[in-house]
Short mmCIF file of C-alpha atoms in Angstrom, two decimals:
data_model
loop_
_atom_site.label_atom_id
_atom_site.label_comp_id
_atom_site.label_asym_id
_atom_site.label_seq_id
_atom_site.Cartn_x
_atom_site.Cartn_y
_atom_site.Cartn_z
CA UNK A 3 -162.58 29.03 -192.01
CA UNK A 4 -159.22 29.55 -193.67
CA UNK A 5 -156.52 31.76 -192.25
CA UNK A 6 -154.36 34.18 -194.12
CA UNK A 7 -151.06 35.27 -192.63
CA UNK A 8 -149.97 38.83 -193.20
CA UNK A 9 -146.35 39.73 -192.44
CA UNK A 10 -146.06 43.46 -192.34
CA UNK A 11 -142.74 45.37 -192.32
CA UNK A 12 -140.98 43.02 -189.92
CA UNK A 13 -137.62 43.92 -188.41
CA UNK A 14 -135.58 41.70 -186.12
CA UNK A 15 -132.20 42.79 -184.83
CA UNK A 16 -129.71 40.60 -182.96
CA UNK A 17 -126.52 42.20 -181.53
CA UNK A 18 -127.09 45.38 -183.55
CA UNK A 19 -127.25 43.29 -186.72
CA UNK A 20 -130.58 43.20 -188.56
CA UNK A 21 -131.61 39.63 -189.38
CA UNK A 22 -134.94 40.60 -190.91
CA UNK A 23 -135.18 43.97 -192.66
CA UNK A 24 -138.59 45.47 -193.29
CA UNK A 25 -139.89 42.14 -194.54
CA UNK A 26 -143.47 42.00 -195.81
CA UNK A 27 -145.37 39.10 -197.32
CA UNK A 28 -148.82 37.51 -197.49
CA UNK A 29 -149.08 33.76 -197.01
CA UNK A 30 -152.24 32.70 -198.80
CA UNK A 31 -154.51 29.89 -197.83
CA UNK A 32 -153.81 26.20 -198.45
CA UNK A 33 -150.49 26.56 -200.22
CA UNK A 34 -147.09 25.08 -199.44
CA UNK A 35 -144.36 27.71 -199.04
CA UNK A 36 -140.72 26.72 -198.90
CA UNK A 37 -138.46 29.42 -197.45
CA UNK A 38 -134.88 28.84 -198.49
CA UNK A 39 -131.67 30.54 -197.52
CA UNK A 40 -128.20 29.93 -196.15
CA UNK A 41 -127.56 29.31 -192.45
CA UNK A 42 -128.12 32.47 -190.44
CA UNK A 43 -130.29 34.07 -193.10
CA UNK A 44 -133.18 34.39 -190.64
CA UNK A 45 -135.43 31.52 -191.80
CA UNK A 46 -136.07 30.16 -188.31
CA UNK A 47 -136.43 33.66 -186.84
CA UNK A 48 -139.05 34.50 -189.47
CA UNK A 49 -140.89 31.23 -188.87
CA UNK A 50 -140.93 31.77 -185.09
CA UNK A 51 -142.17 35.33 -185.48
CA UNK A 52 -144.91 34.16 -187.85
CA UNK A 53 -145.88 31.40 -185.39
CA UNK A 54 -146.03 34.01 -182.59
CA UNK A 55 -143.21 32.30 -180.68
CA UNK A 56 -141.06 35.43 -180.91
CA UNK A 57 -141.90 39.09 -181.20
CA UNK A 58 -140.50 41.28 -183.97
CA UNK A 59 -138.60 44.43 -182.99
CA UNK A 60 -140.71 46.36 -185.44
CA UNK A 61 -143.59 45.48 -187.73
CA UNK A 62 -146.62 43.32 -187.25
CA UNK A 63 -147.96 39.82 -187.77
CA UNK A 64 -151.64 39.57 -188.57
CA UNK A 65 -153.83 36.52 -188.95
CA UNK A 66 -156.90 37.28 -191.05
CA UNK A 67 -160.09 35.24 -191.21
CA UNK A 68 -162.06 34.60 -194.40
CA UNK A 69 -163.68 38.03 -194.09
CA UNK A 70 -160.16 39.56 -193.84
CA UNK A 71 -160.71 40.50 -190.19
CA UNK A 72 -157.62 40.31 -187.98
CA UNK A 73 -157.81 37.64 -185.26
CA UNK A 74 -156.92 38.16 -181.61
CA UNK A 75 -153.63 36.53 -180.61
CA UNK A 76 -155.19 34.29 -178.01
CA UNK A 77 -155.52 30.56 -177.34
CA UNK A 78 -158.18 30.22 -180.09
CA UNK A 79 -155.64 31.41 -182.66
CA UNK A 80 -152.77 29.40 -181.10
CA UNK A 81 -154.91 26.29 -181.57
CA UNK A 82 -155.22 26.94 -185.29
CA UNK A 83 -151.47 27.03 -185.93
CA UNK A 84 -148.68 24.64 -185.01
CA UNK A 85 -144.91 24.42 -185.29
CA UNK A 86 -142.60 21.43 -185.74
CA UNK A 87 -139.09 22.15 -184.43
CA UNK A 88 -135.92 20.90 -186.16
CA UNK A 89 -135.25 18.68 -183.13
CA UNK A 90 -138.71 17.45 -182.33
CA UNK A 91 -139.72 17.92 -178.68
CA UNK A 92 -140.62 14.45 -177.47
CA UNK A 93 -142.68 13.70 -174.37
CA UNK A 94 -141.44 10.77 -172.29
CA UNK A 95 -144.43 8.65 -173.31
CA UNK A 96 -145.49 6.27 -176.07
CA UNK A 97 -145.66 7.37 -179.71
CA UNK A 98 -149.46 7.09 -179.45
CA UNK A 99 -149.63 9.37 -176.39
CA UNK A 100 -147.29 11.90 -178.03
CA UNK A 101 -149.52 12.13 -181.10
CA UNK A 102 -152.69 12.15 -178.99
CA UNK A 103 -151.43 15.13 -176.91
CA UNK A 104 -153.05 17.92 -178.95
CA UNK A 105 -156.38 16.08 -179.00
CA UNK A 106 -156.29 15.34 -175.27
CA UNK A 107 -155.76 18.97 -174.33
CA UNK A 108 -158.64 19.96 -176.62
CA UNK A 109 -160.94 17.60 -174.73
CA UNK A 110 -161.64 15.12 -177.53
CA UNK A 111 -163.40 11.88 -176.54
CA UNK A 112 -161.25 8.77 -176.12
CA UNK A 113 -162.88 6.91 -179.02
CA UNK A 114 -162.32 9.83 -181.37
CA UNK A 115 -158.71 10.21 -180.20
CA UNK A 116 -157.97 6.53 -180.89
CA UNK A 117 -159.46 6.73 -184.35
CA UNK A 118 -157.72 9.98 -185.34
CA UNK A 119 -154.32 8.98 -183.91
CA UNK A 120 -154.40 5.56 -185.57
CA UNK A 121 -155.29 7.13 -188.92
CA UNK A 122 -152.48 9.68 -188.73
CA UNK A 123 -149.91 7.12 -187.52
CA UNK A 124 -150.87 4.98 -190.47
CA UNK A 125 -150.46 8.03 -192.73
CA UNK A 126 -146.87 8.67 -191.56
CA UNK A 127 -146.01 4.95 -191.42
CA UNK A 128 -145.56 4.67 -187.66
CA UNK A 129 -148.51 2.42 -186.74
CA UNK A 130 -146.19 -0.42 -185.79
CA UNK A 131 -144.36 1.83 -183.29
CA UNK A 132 -147.39 3.28 -181.52
CA UNK A 133 -146.74 1.54 -178.19
CA UNK A 134 -143.00 2.25 -178.20
CA UNK A 135 -141.55 5.04 -176.02
CA UNK A 136 -141.18 7.96 -178.44
CA UNK A 137 -137.74 8.81 -177.04
CA UNK A 138 -136.42 5.60 -178.60
CA UNK A 139 -137.40 6.60 -182.15
CA UNK A 140 -134.71 7.35 -184.72
CA UNK A 141 -134.29 10.98 -185.79
CA UNK A 142 -136.26 10.41 -189.01
CA UNK A 143 -139.05 8.60 -187.19
CA UNK A 144 -139.16 11.37 -184.59
CA UNK A 145 -139.64 13.91 -187.39
CA UNK A 146 -142.48 11.86 -188.82
CA UNK A 147 -144.04 11.63 -185.36
CA UNK A 148 -143.68 15.42 -185.01
CA UNK A 149 -145.53 15.88 -188.32
CA UNK A 150 -148.20 13.36 -187.26
CA UNK A 151 -148.65 15.22 -183.96
CA UNK A 152 -149.06 18.48 -185.86
CA UNK A 153 -151.53 17.27 -188.49
CA UNK A 154 -153.74 15.26 -186.14
CA UNK A 155 -155.12 18.51 -184.70
CA UNK A 156 -156.16 19.73 -188.19
CA UNK A 157 -154.36 23.08 -187.98
CA UNK A 158 -154.96 25.91 -190.44
CA UNK A 159 -151.22 26.60 -190.70
CA UNK A 160 -148.29 24.25 -190.07
CA UNK A 161 -144.78 25.65 -189.67
CA UNK A 162 -142.06 23.11 -190.40
CA UNK A 163 -138.59 24.17 -189.36
CA UNK A 164 -135.92 22.20 -191.25
CA UNK A 165 -137.98 19.01 -191.61
CA UNK A 166 -135.13 17.18 -193.34
CA UNK A 167 -132.32 18.18 -190.96
CA UNK A 168 -130.69 15.27 -189.05
CA UNK A 169 -132.61 12.81 -191.26
CA UNK A 170 -131.29 9.98 -193.46
CA UNK A 171 -132.09 9.82 -197.20
CA UNK A 172 -134.78 7.17 -196.75
CA UNK A 173 -136.68 9.25 -194.18
CA UNK A 174 -136.31 12.39 -196.34
CA UNK A 175 -138.15 10.50 -199.09
CA UNK A 176 -140.88 9.43 -196.66
CA UNK A 177 -141.26 13.00 -195.35
CA UNK A 178 -141.46 14.30 -198.95
CA UNK A 179 -144.20 11.77 -199.68
CA UNK A 180 -146.13 12.74 -196.54
CA UNK A 181 -145.94 16.44 -197.42
CA UNK A 182 -146.99 15.84 -201.03
CA UNK A 183 -150.01 13.88 -199.79
CA UNK A 184 -150.82 16.70 -197.35
CA UNK A 185 -150.51 19.17 -200.21
CA UNK A 186 -152.97 17.12 -202.28
CA UNK A 187 -155.43 17.06 -199.39
CA UNK A 188 -155.15 20.87 -199.30
CA UNK A 189 -156.39 21.19 -195.72
CA UNK A 190 -153.62 23.35 -194.29
CA UNK A 191 -151.23 26.09 -195.32
CA UNK A 192 -147.71 24.71 -194.84
CA UNK A 193 -144.74 27.02 -194.36
CA UNK A 194 -141.37 25.28 -194.44
CA UNK A 195 -137.92 26.63 -193.62
CA UNK A 196 -135.27 24.54 -195.33
CA UNK A 197 -131.84 24.73 -196.87
CA UNK A 198 -132.49 21.60 -198.95
CA UNK A 199 -133.13 22.92 -202.49
CA UNK A 200 -134.29 19.65 -204.01
CA UNK A 201 -136.73 19.06 -201.14
CA UNK A 202 -138.06 22.63 -201.44
CA UNK A 203 -138.61 22.25 -205.18
CA UNK A 204 -140.40 18.92 -204.78
CA UNK A 205 -142.87 19.98 -202.09
CA UNK A 206 -143.23 23.75 -202.42
CA UNK A 207 -145.95 25.58 -204.38
CA UNK A 208 -144.05 28.80 -203.78
CA UNK A 209 -140.31 28.99 -203.14
CA UNK A 210 -139.06 32.06 -201.31
CA UNK A 211 -135.38 32.90 -201.04
CA UNK A 212 -134.42 34.76 -197.91
CA UNK A 213 -131.20 36.71 -198.18
CA UNK A 214 -129.94 39.59 -196.10
CA UNK A 215 -133.20 39.86 -194.23
CA UNK A 216 -135.50 40.10 -197.25
CA UNK A 217 -137.16 37.81 -199.77
CA UNK A 218 -135.49 37.83 -203.16
CA UNK A 219 -138.32 38.04 -205.62
CA UNK B 4 -119.92 -13.03 -129.49
CA UNK B 5 -122.53 -15.33 -127.92
CA UNK B 6 -124.36 -12.29 -126.64
CA UNK B 7 -124.59 -10.91 -130.16
CA UNK B 8 -125.85 -14.19 -131.60
CA UNK B 9 -128.46 -14.45 -128.82
CA UNK B 10 -129.58 -10.88 -129.47
CA UNK B 11 -130.03 -11.62 -133.18
CA UNK B 12 -131.89 -14.88 -132.44
CA UNK B 13 -134.30 -13.13 -130.06
CA UNK B 14 -134.78 -10.25 -132.45
CA UNK B 15 -135.58 -12.66 -135.25
CA UNK B 16 -138.06 -14.44 -132.96
CA UNK B 17 -139.77 -11.12 -132.14
CA UNK B 18 -140.16 -10.38 -135.83
CA UNK B 19 -141.49 -13.77 -136.93
CA UNK B 20 -143.84 -14.04 -133.93
CA UNK B 21 -145.30 -10.63 -134.90
CA UNK B 22 -144.82 -9.32 -131.34
CA UNK B 23 -147.70 -6.99 -130.42
CA UNK B 24 -145.50 -4.23 -129.02
CA UNK B 25 -143.26 -4.41 -132.07
CA UNK B 26 -146.23 -4.16 -134.44
CA UNK B 27 -147.65 -1.17 -132.52
CA UNK B 28 -144.36 0.67 -132.76
CA UNK B 29 -143.97 -0.06 -136.48
CA UNK B 30 -147.57 0.97 -137.21
CA UNK B 31 -147.22 4.28 -135.35
CA UNK B 32 -143.88 4.96 -137.09
CA UNK B 33 -145.42 4.44 -140.51
CA UNK B 34 -148.53 6.42 -139.58
CA UNK B 35 -146.52 9.43 -138.37
CA UNK B 36 -143.98 9.40 -141.22
CA UNK B 37 -146.47 8.74 -144.03
CA UNK B 38 -148.85 11.45 -142.74
CA UNK B 39 -145.98 13.93 -142.52
CA UNK B 40 -144.87 12.93 -146.01
CA UNK B 41 -148.41 13.23 -147.37
CA UNK B 42 -148.65 16.84 -146.20
CA UNK B 43 -145.07 17.62 -147.25
CA UNK B 44 -145.95 16.36 -150.76
CA UNK B 45 -149.36 18.07 -150.81
CA UNK B 46 -147.70 21.45 -150.24
CA UNK B 47 -144.16 20.74 -151.45
CA UNK B 48 -144.94 19.44 -154.96
CA UNK B 49 -147.10 22.42 -156.06
CA UNK B 50 -144.70 24.88 -154.41
CA UNK B 51 -141.67 23.20 -155.99
CA UNK B 52 -143.44 23.20 -159.37
CA UNK B 53 -144.23 26.89 -158.98
CA UNK B 54 -140.57 27.62 -158.17
CA UNK B 55 -139.45 25.56 -161.16
CA UNK B 56 -141.85 27.18 -163.61
CA UNK B 57 -141.91 30.83 -162.57
CA UNK B 58 -139.24 33.47 -162.19
CA UNK B 59 -139.83 36.20 -159.63
CA UNK B 60 -137.98 38.49 -157.28
CA UNK B 61 -136.72 36.66 -154.19
CA UNK B 62 -136.79 33.20 -155.80
CA UNK B 63 -133.06 32.70 -155.21
CA UNK B 64 -133.49 33.48 -151.50
CA UNK B 65 -136.29 30.91 -151.25
CA UNK B 66 -134.15 28.30 -153.03
CA UNK B 67 -131.20 28.97 -150.69
CA UNK B 68 -133.52 28.65 -147.67
CA UNK B 69 -134.93 25.38 -149.04
CA UNK B 70 -131.47 23.97 -149.65
CA UNK B 71 -130.53 24.95 -146.10
CA UNK B 72 -133.73 23.27 -144.92
CA UNK B 73 -132.68 20.03 -146.61
CA UNK B 74 -129.80 19.76 -144.16
CA UNK B 75 -131.76 21.03 -141.14
CA UNK B 76 -130.56 19.25 -137.95
CA UNK B 77 -133.59 17.36 -136.55
CA UNK B 78 -132.72 18.26 -132.94
CA UNK B 79 -132.88 21.95 -133.82
CA UNK B 80 -136.35 21.41 -135.33
CA UNK B 81 -137.31 19.49 -132.16
CA UNK B 82 -136.00 22.26 -129.92
CA UNK B 83 -137.78 24.96 -131.93
CA UNK B 84 -141.11 23.08 -131.83
CA UNK B 85 -140.64 22.26 -128.13
CA UNK B 86 -140.31 25.98 -127.39
CA UNK B 87 -143.41 26.72 -129.48
CA UNK B 88 -145.58 23.94 -128.02
CA UNK B 89 -144.41 23.96 -124.38
CA UNK B 90 -146.91 25.35 -121.90
CA UNK B 91 -145.17 28.72 -121.71
CA UNK B 92 -144.66 28.82 -125.50
CA UNK B 93 -146.79 30.85 -127.93
CA UNK B 94 -148.63 27.73 -129.15
CA UNK B 95 -148.79 26.04 -125.76
CA UNK B 96 -152.59 26.40 -125.62
CA UNK B 97 -152.86 23.85 -128.44
CA UNK B 98 -151.50 21.18 -126.05
CA UNK B 99 -149.64 19.43 -128.82
CA UNK B 100 -146.43 18.61 -126.98
CA UNK B 101 -145.88 14.85 -126.53
CA UNK B 102 -148.54 13.94 -129.09
CA UNK B 103 -148.26 12.17 -132.46
CA UNK B 104 -149.48 15.43 -134.07
CA UNK B 105 -146.37 17.25 -132.82
CA UNK B 106 -144.25 14.43 -134.27
CA UNK B 107 -146.03 14.76 -137.62
CA UNK B 108 -145.40 18.52 -137.63
CA UNK B 109 -141.70 17.96 -136.86
CA UNK B 110 -141.34 15.42 -139.65
CA UNK B 111 -143.30 17.64 -142.03
CA UNK B 112 -140.77 20.44 -141.40
CA UNK B 113 -137.93 18.02 -142.19
CA UNK B 114 -139.53 16.52 -145.35
CA UNK B 115 -141.03 19.68 -146.87
CA UNK B 116 -137.73 21.30 -148.03
CA UNK B 117 -136.55 18.00 -149.55
CA UNK B 118 -139.77 17.38 -151.50
CA UNK B 119 -139.98 21.02 -152.60
CA UNK B 120 -136.34 21.45 -153.62
CA UNK B 121 -136.18 18.12 -155.47
CA UNK B 122 -139.46 18.89 -157.26
CA UNK B 123 -138.08 22.29 -158.32
CA UNK B 124 -134.87 20.65 -159.49
CA UNK B 125 -136.77 17.97 -161.48
CA UNK B 126 -138.93 20.64 -163.16
CA UNK B 127 -135.91 22.80 -164.08
CA UNK B 128 -134.21 19.79 -165.67
CA UNK B 129 -137.08 19.27 -168.15
CA UNK B 130 -135.86 20.25 -171.64
CA UNK B 131 -137.27 23.72 -172.56
CA UNK B 132 -138.36 22.27 -175.94
CA UNK B 133 -141.09 20.36 -174.05
CA UNK B 134 -142.67 23.61 -172.89
CA UNK B 135 -142.48 25.08 -176.39
CA UNK B 136 -143.84 21.92 -178.00
CA UNK B 137 -146.82 21.85 -175.63
CA UNK B 138 -147.48 25.51 -176.45
CA UNK B 139 -147.28 24.99 -180.20
CA UNK B 140 -149.72 22.09 -179.94
CA UNK B 141 -152.29 24.44 -178.42
CA UNK B 142 -151.84 23.95 -174.67
CA UNK B 143 -153.05 26.71 -172.35
CA UNK B 144 -150.44 28.03 -169.86
CA UNK B 145 -151.95 25.75 -167.19
CA UNK B 146 -151.79 22.73 -169.53
CA UNK B 147 -148.18 23.61 -170.39
CA UNK B 148 -147.35 23.64 -166.65
CA UNK B 149 -149.08 20.27 -166.15
CA UNK B 150 -147.17 18.81 -169.10
CA UNK B 151 -143.82 19.95 -167.67
CA UNK B 152 -144.76 18.53 -164.25
CA UNK B 153 -145.72 15.24 -165.92
CA UNK B 154 -142.37 15.13 -167.72
CA UNK B 155 -140.64 15.64 -164.34
CA UNK B 156 -142.73 12.93 -162.64
CA UNK B 157 -139.89 10.48 -162.02
CA UNK B 158 -137.74 13.17 -160.42
CA UNK B 159 -140.66 14.34 -158.29
CA UNK B 160 -141.44 10.82 -157.04
CA UNK B 161 -137.74 10.36 -156.29
CA UNK B 162 -137.96 13.55 -154.18
CA UNK B 163 -140.93 12.16 -152.24
CA UNK B 164 -139.06 8.92 -151.60
CA UNK B 165 -135.99 10.87 -150.44
CA UNK B 166 -138.31 12.73 -148.04
CA UNK B 167 -139.63 9.42 -146.71
CA UNK B 168 -136.07 8.19 -146.19
CA UNK B 169 -135.29 11.34 -144.19
CA UNK B 170 -138.31 11.11 -141.86
CA UNK B 171 -138.26 7.35 -141.30
CA UNK B 172 -134.67 7.47 -140.06
CA UNK B 173 -135.13 10.61 -137.96
CA UNK B 174 -134.90 10.45 -134.17
CA UNK B 175 -133.86 13.82 -132.69
CA UNK B 176 -136.95 15.92 -133.38
CA UNK B 177 -139.60 13.32 -132.56
CA UNK B 178 -137.81 12.32 -129.37
CA UNK B 179 -137.99 15.92 -128.15
CA UNK B 180 -141.58 16.70 -129.20
CA UNK B 181 -143.02 13.18 -128.86
CA UNK B 182 -141.45 12.24 -125.55
CA UNK B 183 -141.21 8.52 -126.44
CA UNK B 184 -144.35 7.58 -124.45
CA UNK B 185 -145.01 3.83 -124.65
CA UNK B 186 -148.08 2.97 -126.72
CA UNK B 187 -148.64 6.61 -127.66
CA UNK B 188 -145.63 8.34 -129.17
CA UNK B 189 -143.05 5.56 -129.20
CA UNK B 190 -141.77 4.90 -132.72
CA UNK B 191 -139.02 2.73 -134.21
CA UNK B 192 -136.10 5.11 -133.90
CA UNK B 193 -136.95 6.44 -130.43
CA UNK B 194 -137.48 2.86 -129.16
CA UNK B 195 -134.09 1.81 -130.52
CA UNK B 196 -132.44 4.70 -128.65
CA UNK B 197 -134.31 3.90 -125.41
CA UNK B 198 -133.94 0.12 -125.47
CA UNK B 199 -130.23 0.37 -126.25
CA UNK B 200 -129.84 2.61 -123.20
CA UNK B 201 -131.66 0.03 -121.11
CA UNK B 202 -129.54 -2.81 -122.47
CA UNK B 203 -132.60 -4.49 -124.03
CA UNK B 204 -130.91 -5.27 -127.30
CA UNK B 205 -133.44 -7.81 -128.64
CA UNK B 206 -136.24 -5.27 -129.25
CA UNK B 207 -133.75 -2.60 -130.38
CA UNK B 208 -132.16 -5.01 -132.80
CA UNK B 209 -135.50 -6.30 -134.12
CA UNK B 210 -136.59 -2.72 -134.79
CA UNK B 211 -133.19 -1.96 -136.31
CA UNK B 212 -133.66 -4.85 -138.74
CA UNK B 213 -137.18 -3.63 -139.60
CA UNK B 214 -135.84 -0.09 -140.17
CA UNK B 215 -133.11 -1.46 -142.42
CA UNK B 216 -135.69 -3.43 -144.41
CA UNK B 217 -137.84 -0.28 -144.79
CA UNK B 218 -134.75 1.69 -145.82
CA UNK B 219 -133.86 -1.05 -148.31
CA UNK B 220 -137.38 -0.96 -149.80
CA UNK B 221 -137.18 2.85 -150.05
CA UNK B 222 -133.83 2.64 -151.84
CA UNK B 223 -135.01 -0.08 -154.23
CA UNK B 224 -138.07 2.05 -155.09
CA UNK B 225 -135.80 5.08 -155.57
CA UNK B 226 -133.57 3.10 -157.93
CA UNK B 227 -136.47 1.63 -159.95
CA UNK B 228 -138.19 5.01 -160.32
CA UNK B 229 -134.98 6.77 -161.34
CA UNK B 230 -134.27 4.01 -163.86
CA UNK B 231 -137.78 4.27 -165.32
CA UNK B 232 -137.16 7.97 -165.85
CA UNK B 233 -134.35 7.21 -168.28
CA UNK B 234 -135.61 6.03 -171.67
CA UNK B 235 -134.28 2.58 -172.59
CA UNK B 236 -132.33 3.57 -175.69
CA UNK B 237 -132.07 6.98 -177.28
CA UNK B 238 -130.63 5.65 -180.48
CA UNK B 239 -129.98 8.86 -182.39
CA UNK B 240 -128.39 11.03 -179.69
#
């Protein structure tokens, strides 16, 4: 099943100032969207609203299944989408246990968890750090671990909030490579908020510019 | 000076010869304090976690009461329980006065606020991003709560150890409700008080040394656990 995300007439107002103004859009299946815009343009707010982490003041977010039926906003839907924050939330545990988290809470068997986690750590180039406490990773490595933790659960939609922020040039290249490989696999829809134009152009199928609360088309 | 040296020598002899009376007292002390701590943790950790995770009306009052409870004078607890358990008291029919059970209840009352308040504090200190991350990885509200508790584990264990420190060193409450009956309710601290009164310094001193060793072990454990809670090197912060 592939999910479609329908953003319908969204408004978000902070301190009497509208950040998102009557914004509507349809995120189609299996594409990579790069949302660009200056600081404060509402990229993160939009991403959080889409990921159901925040509620809009007006408007609606709908997740549609392959028959275009809207899905209930319950744990079954939450388990189909995931969000990687700009400063990755790290559990005080090994890199392996951090990546295995989503599988553990879904009740996967130990053998399956080991195989999936090792594959994904290999994919993001962190196999050699799997036993290390994840809190000791560099910022770039932490981002890669955050992406690994998101993709290991095979989500329908991945939200990446500023994946290249606080990251050195070398890690930006590695993250670009990971996302391009993910794009080739075509398993998930990826929605990225970034202010890095070159990164957006390299990885995005669709580039959306968010200015004054709306997409510039 | 000679009297002090003799007292230390005899105390040391009592310890190395594993004196029966000494062992009985130490065993009962540990039994009473560890049982009290077990129940204080059994109720205090979930309650502290609940206070740390949920916001509700009256929470501040509960937290103020718990913080007050952390400094509760043991003799006041002893007096209160004595009045409850004495024959003419409302719970006199239970016949708990001068029993190890009464001592466990007294120590439970002293340890519970410490374990609960320190658990709450450890939970509150967990970075909010942890809760959000767990949620975005598909955790149910219960799994999110468990994840936050797991992240606070070192702080929670430190709270349990602080509770143990409080009850092991306590004398006022258990002296009042236990009565310091030889072979039945006599524990390390009450024996030290009694034997010092009697001028029998050897046993008091031997028990004092044992108590210091226990206190030392508790503090070492506290230090190690707190140190383990801090990641070795957060390079990029």
